[in-house]
Coordinates of C-alpha atoms in Angstrom, one line a residue:
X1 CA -12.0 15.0 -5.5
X2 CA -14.2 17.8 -6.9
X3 CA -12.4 19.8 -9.7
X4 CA -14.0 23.8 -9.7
X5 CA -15.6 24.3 -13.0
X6 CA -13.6 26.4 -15.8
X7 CA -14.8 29.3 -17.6
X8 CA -16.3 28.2 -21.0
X9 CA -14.2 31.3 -22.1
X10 CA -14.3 32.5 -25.8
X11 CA -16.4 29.7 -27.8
X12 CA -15.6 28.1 -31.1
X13 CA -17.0 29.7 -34.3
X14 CA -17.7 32.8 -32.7
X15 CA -14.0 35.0 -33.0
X16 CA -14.1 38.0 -31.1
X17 CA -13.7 41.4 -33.3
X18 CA -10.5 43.1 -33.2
X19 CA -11.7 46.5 -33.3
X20 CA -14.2 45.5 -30.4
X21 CA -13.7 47.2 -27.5
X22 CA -12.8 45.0 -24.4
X23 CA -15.5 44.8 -22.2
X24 CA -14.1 44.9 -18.2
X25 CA -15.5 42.8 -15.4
X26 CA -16.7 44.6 -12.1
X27 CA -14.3 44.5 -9.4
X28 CA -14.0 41.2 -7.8
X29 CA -16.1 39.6 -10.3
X30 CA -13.6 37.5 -11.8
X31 CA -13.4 33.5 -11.3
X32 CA -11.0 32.1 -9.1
X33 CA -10.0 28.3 -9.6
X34 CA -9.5 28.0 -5.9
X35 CA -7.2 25.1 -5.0
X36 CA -8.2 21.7 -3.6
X37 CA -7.0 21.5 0.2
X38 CA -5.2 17.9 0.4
X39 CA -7.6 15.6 3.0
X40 CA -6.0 15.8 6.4
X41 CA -4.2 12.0 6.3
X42 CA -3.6 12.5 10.3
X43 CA -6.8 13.3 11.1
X44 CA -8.1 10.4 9.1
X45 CA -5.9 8.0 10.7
X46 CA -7.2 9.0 14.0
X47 CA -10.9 8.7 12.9
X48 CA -9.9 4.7 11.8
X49 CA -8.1 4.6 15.6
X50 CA -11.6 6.0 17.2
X51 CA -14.0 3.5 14.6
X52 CA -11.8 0.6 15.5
X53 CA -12.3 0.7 19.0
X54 CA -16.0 0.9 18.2
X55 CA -16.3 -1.9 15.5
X56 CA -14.6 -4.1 17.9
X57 CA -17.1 -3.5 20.5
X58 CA -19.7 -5.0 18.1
X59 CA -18.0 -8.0 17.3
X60 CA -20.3 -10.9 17.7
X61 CA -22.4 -12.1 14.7
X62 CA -26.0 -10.6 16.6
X63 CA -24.2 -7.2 16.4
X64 CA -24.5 -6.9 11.7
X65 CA -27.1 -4.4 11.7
X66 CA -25.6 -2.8 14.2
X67 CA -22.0 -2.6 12.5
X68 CA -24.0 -1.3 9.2
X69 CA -25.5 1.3 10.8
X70 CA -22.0 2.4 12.3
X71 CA -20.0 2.5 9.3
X72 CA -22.9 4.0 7.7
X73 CA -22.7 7.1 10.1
X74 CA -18.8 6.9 11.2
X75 CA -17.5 7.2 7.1
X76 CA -19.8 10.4 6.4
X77 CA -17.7 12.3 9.3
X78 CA -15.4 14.6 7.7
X79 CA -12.2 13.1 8.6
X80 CA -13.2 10.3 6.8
X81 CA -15.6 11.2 4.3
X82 CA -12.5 13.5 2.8
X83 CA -10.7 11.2 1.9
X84 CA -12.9 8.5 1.2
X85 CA -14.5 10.9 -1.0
X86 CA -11.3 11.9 -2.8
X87 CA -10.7 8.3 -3.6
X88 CA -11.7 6.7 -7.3
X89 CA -14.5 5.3 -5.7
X90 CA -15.7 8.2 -3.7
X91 CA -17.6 7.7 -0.5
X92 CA -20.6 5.6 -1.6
X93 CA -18.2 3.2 -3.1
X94 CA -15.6 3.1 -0.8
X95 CA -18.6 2.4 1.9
X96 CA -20.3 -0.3 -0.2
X97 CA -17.0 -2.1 -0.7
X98 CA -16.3 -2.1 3.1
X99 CA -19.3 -3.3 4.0
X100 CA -19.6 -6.1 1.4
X101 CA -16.1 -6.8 2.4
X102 CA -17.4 -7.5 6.1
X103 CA -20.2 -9.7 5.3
X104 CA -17.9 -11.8 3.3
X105 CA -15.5 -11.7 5.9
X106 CA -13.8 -15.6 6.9
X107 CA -11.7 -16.2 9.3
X108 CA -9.0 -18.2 8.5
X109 CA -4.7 -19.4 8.6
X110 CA -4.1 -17.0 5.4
X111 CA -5.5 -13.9 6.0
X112 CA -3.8 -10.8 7.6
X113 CA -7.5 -10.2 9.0
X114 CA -7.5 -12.0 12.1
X115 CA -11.0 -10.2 13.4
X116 CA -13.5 -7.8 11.4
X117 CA -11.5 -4.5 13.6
X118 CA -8.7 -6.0 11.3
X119 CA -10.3 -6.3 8.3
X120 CA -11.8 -2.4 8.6
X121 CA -8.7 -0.9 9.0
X122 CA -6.8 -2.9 6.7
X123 CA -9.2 -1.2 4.1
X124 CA -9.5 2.0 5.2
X125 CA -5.8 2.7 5.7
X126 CA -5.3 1.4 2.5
X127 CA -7.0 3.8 1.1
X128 CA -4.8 6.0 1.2
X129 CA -2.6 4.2 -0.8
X130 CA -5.4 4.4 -3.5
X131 CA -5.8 8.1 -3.2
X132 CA -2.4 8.7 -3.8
X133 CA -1.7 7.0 -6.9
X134 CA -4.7 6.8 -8.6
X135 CA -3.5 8.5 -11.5
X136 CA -0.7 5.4 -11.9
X137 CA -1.8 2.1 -14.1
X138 CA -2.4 -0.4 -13.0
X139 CA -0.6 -4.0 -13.6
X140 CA -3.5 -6.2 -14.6
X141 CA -2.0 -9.5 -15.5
X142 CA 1.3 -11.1 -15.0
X143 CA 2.8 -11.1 -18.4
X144 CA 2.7 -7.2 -17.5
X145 CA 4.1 -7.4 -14.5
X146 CA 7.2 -9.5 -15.9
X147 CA 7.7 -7.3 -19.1
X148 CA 7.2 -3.8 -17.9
X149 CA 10.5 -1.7 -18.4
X150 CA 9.5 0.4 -15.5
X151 CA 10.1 -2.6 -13.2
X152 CA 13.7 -3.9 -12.8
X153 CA 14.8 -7.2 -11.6
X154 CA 15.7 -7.9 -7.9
X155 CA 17.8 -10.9 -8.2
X156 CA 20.0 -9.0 -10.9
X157 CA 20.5 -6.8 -8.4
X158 CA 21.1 -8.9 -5.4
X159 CA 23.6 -11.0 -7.8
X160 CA 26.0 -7.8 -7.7
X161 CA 25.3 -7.2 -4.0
X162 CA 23.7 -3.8 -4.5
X163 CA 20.5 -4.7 -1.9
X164 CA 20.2 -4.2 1.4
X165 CA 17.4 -5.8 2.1
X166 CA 16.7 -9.6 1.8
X167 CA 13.6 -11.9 0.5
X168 CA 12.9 -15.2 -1.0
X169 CA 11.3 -16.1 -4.0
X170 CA 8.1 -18.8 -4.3
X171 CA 8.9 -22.2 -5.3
X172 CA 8.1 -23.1 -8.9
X173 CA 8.2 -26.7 -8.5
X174 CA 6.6 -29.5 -6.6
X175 CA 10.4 -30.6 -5.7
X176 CA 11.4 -26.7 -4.3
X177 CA 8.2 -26.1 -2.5
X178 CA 9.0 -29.7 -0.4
X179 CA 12.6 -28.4 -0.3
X180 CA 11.1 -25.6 1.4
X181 CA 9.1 -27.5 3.9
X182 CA 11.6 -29.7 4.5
X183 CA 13.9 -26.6 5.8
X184 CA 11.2 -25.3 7.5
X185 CA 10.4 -28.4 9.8
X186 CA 14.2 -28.6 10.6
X187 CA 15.0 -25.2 11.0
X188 CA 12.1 -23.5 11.9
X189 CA 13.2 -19.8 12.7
X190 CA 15.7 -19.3 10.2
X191 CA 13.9 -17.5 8.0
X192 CA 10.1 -15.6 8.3
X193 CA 7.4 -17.9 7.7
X194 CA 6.0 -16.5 4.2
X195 CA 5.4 -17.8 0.6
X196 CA 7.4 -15.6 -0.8
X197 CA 7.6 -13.4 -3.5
X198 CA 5.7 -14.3 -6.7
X199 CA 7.3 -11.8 -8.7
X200 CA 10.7 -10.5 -8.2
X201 CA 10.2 -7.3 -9.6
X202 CA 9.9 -3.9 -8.2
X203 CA 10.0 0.1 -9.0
X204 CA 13.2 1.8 -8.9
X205 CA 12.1 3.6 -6.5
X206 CA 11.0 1.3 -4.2
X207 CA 14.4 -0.4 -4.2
X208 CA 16.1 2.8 -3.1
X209 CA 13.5 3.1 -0.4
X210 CA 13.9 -0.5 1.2
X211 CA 17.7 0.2 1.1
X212 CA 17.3 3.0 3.1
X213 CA 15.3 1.7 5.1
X214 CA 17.6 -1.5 5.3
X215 CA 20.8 0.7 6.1
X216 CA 18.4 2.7 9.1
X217 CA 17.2 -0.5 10.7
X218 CA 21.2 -2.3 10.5
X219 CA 22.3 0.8 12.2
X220 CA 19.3 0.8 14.7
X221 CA 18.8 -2.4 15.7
X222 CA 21.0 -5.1 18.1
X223 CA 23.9 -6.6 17.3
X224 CA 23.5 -9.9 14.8
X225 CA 19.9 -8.8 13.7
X226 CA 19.6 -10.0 10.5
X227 CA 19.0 -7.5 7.7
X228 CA 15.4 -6.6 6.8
X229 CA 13.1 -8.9 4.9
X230 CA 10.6 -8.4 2.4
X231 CA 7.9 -10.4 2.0
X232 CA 5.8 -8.9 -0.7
X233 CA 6.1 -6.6 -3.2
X234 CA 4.8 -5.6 -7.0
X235 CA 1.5 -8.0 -7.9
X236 CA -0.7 -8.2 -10.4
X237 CA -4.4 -7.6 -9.8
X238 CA -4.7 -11.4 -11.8
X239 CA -2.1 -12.4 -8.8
X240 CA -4.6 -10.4 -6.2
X241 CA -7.6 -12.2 -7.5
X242 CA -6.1 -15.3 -6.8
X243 CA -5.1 -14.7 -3.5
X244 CA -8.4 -13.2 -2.6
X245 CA -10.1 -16.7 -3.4
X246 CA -7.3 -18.6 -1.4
X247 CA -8.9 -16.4 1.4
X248 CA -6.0 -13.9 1.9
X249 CA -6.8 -9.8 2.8
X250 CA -5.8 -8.7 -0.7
X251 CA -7.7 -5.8 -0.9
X252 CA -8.9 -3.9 -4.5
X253 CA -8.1 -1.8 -5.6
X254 CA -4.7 -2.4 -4.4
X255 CA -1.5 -0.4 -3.9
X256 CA 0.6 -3.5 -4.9
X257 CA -0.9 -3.7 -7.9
X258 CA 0.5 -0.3 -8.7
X259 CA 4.2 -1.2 -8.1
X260 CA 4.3 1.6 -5.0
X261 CA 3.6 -0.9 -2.0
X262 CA 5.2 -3.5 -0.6
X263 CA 5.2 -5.4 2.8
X264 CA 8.0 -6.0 5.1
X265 CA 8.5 -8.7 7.8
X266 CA 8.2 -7.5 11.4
X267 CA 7.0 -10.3 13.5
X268 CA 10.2 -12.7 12.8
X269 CA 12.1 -9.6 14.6
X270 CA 10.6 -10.1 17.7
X271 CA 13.0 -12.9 19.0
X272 CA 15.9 -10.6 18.1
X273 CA 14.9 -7.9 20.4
X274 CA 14.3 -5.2 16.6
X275 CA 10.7 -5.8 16.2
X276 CA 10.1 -2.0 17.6
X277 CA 13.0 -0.3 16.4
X278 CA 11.6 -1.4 13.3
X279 CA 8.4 -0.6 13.7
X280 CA 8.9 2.4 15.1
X281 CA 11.2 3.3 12.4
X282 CA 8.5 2.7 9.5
X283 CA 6.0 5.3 11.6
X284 CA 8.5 7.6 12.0
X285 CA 8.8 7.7 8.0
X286 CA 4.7 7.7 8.5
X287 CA 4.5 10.9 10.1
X288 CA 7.3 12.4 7.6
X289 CA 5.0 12.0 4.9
X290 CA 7.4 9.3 3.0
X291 CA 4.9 6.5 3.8
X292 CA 1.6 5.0 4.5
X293 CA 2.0 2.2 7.2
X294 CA -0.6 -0.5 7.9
X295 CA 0.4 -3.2 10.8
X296 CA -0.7 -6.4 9.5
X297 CA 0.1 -8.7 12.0
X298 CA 3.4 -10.4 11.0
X299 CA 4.0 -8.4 8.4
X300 CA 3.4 -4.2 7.9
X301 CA 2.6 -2.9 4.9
X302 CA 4.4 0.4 3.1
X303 CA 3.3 2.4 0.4
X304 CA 5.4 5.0 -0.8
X305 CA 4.4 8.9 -0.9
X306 CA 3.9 10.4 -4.0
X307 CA 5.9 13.5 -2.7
X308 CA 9.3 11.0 -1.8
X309 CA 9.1 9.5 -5.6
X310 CA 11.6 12.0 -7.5
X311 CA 14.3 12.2 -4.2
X312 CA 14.1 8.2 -4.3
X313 CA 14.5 7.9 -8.1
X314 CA 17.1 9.8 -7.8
X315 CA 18.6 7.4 -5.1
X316 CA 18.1 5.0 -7.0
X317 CA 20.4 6.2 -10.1
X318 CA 23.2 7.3 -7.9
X319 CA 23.3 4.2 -6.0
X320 CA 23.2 1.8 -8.8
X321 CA 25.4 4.1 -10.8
X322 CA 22.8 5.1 -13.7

């Protein structure tokens, strides 16, 4: 994002007289810092719709050159190019990255990538996440992750029944993860088929958001759907290295690694008859403004608006009685 330049003004060492008299501008001749318009986030997710279609159409391994040339062209339209350009990276970067991205693109169980068309807009939505908050620091290893006071602790929470919203936590031990298979294999369905999460800690504010979200969806959705499940939330970018080379889509950088994404189930709702109401409840919250929404697959994935961070924070505190 280009910042006008200021006035160098009145320069150091050189005071101006008192008695000088003040000299006056012409009419019309004085700077104006003239506001950056914010990149049209609607009309950018349009663009990704409209390249999507065409990526897909050049699927097939004979088609690389041709998919270079594409993005090459596509990400310089203004839709795009505003907010690619706005980004840390800018447009060059953000375009480099893709496209390295897509020729070290593998298919496989793990990733939430299940084509290339996947794996483009997977990184351009997410994007916007980076826009966003790319002011906000960024967790780099675990240790801060687990000792940051600006996280707070899920289970303590969930302990004195103040979530709505429902997860599971990885197995630490070779004994718990073949507890886990074991349950899995005999009870298949019972609960969304995910790792779990790594760390269970997340921003205030994102726990006030999933509860919201958690009390629309039970009022929403058919009778005996369970309540809605999280299946990621607050990494590290140590943690998203890792699952990078295990061959997940953990993109970088990452809006998880800021604290201000998570991803929520949506596939598991299918058999209940809530998978839409669900979904359709998250895009709602899209076009509000409150959220950026990426469909994964089985799970979607939420990053919280900048703009919803001070009502939510203060959600938070009433709910939890701070």
């Amino acid at each position: 994002m280009r910042v006008p330049s200021r006035s160098p003004g009145q320069q150091p060492g050189s005071p101006a007289s008192p008695t000088a008299p003040a000299r006056r501008r012409p009419s019309g001749a004085t700077p104006r810092r003239v506001p950056t318009p914010e990149p049209d986030l609607a009309a950018y997710r349009t663009a990704v719709a409209e390249l999507l279609v065409e990526v897909g159409a050049l699927a097939d391994a004979s088609s690389t050159r041709a998919r270079q040339v594409l993005i090459d062209e596509r990400l310089r339209e203004p839709a795009l190019a505003d907010v690619l350009d706005a980004t840390p990276q800018g447009l060059i970067g953000a375009r480099e990255t893709l496209l390295l991205e897509m020729a070290r693109y593998q298919p496989n169980e793990r990733t939430s990538a299940r084509d290339l068309t996947a794996l483009v807009r997977i990184y351009l939505l997410s994007r916007i996440d980076v826009l966003w908050w790319q002011d906000a620091p960024t967790f780099l290893t675990d240790d801060q992750v687990n000792g940051s006071a600006e996280l707070v602790d899920l289970e303590w929470l969930r302990r004195r029944d103040l979530l709505g919203f429902r997860y599971q936590e990885q197995p630490a031990t070779m004994l718990g993860r073949a507890a886990r298979g074991l349950r899995r294999r005999l009870r298949p369905d019972l609960t969304p088929r995910t790792a779990g999460l790594l760390f269970r800690r997340a921003r205030r504010e994102v726990v006030a958001l999933l509860n919201d979200i958690a009390r629309e969806f039970a009022a929403a959705a058919p009778p005996a759907t369970p309540p809605l499940w999280v299946t990621s939330l607050v990494r590290s970018a140590e943690h998203q290295y890792r699952l990078r080379r295990l061959g997940y889509a953990a993109m970088l950088p990452s809006g998880h690694c800021l604290g201000y994404s998570v991803d929520v189930e949506l596939a598991w709702f299918e058999r209940f008859g809530a998978r839409d109401t669900l979904a359709e409840l998250l895009l709602n919250r899209q076009r509000a403004g409150e959220l950026n929404v990426i469909d994964e697959g089985q799970a979607w994935h939420l990053c919280l608006a900048p703009t919803a961070r001070r009502r939510l924070r203060r959600a938070y505190e009433a709910e939890m009685g701070v």
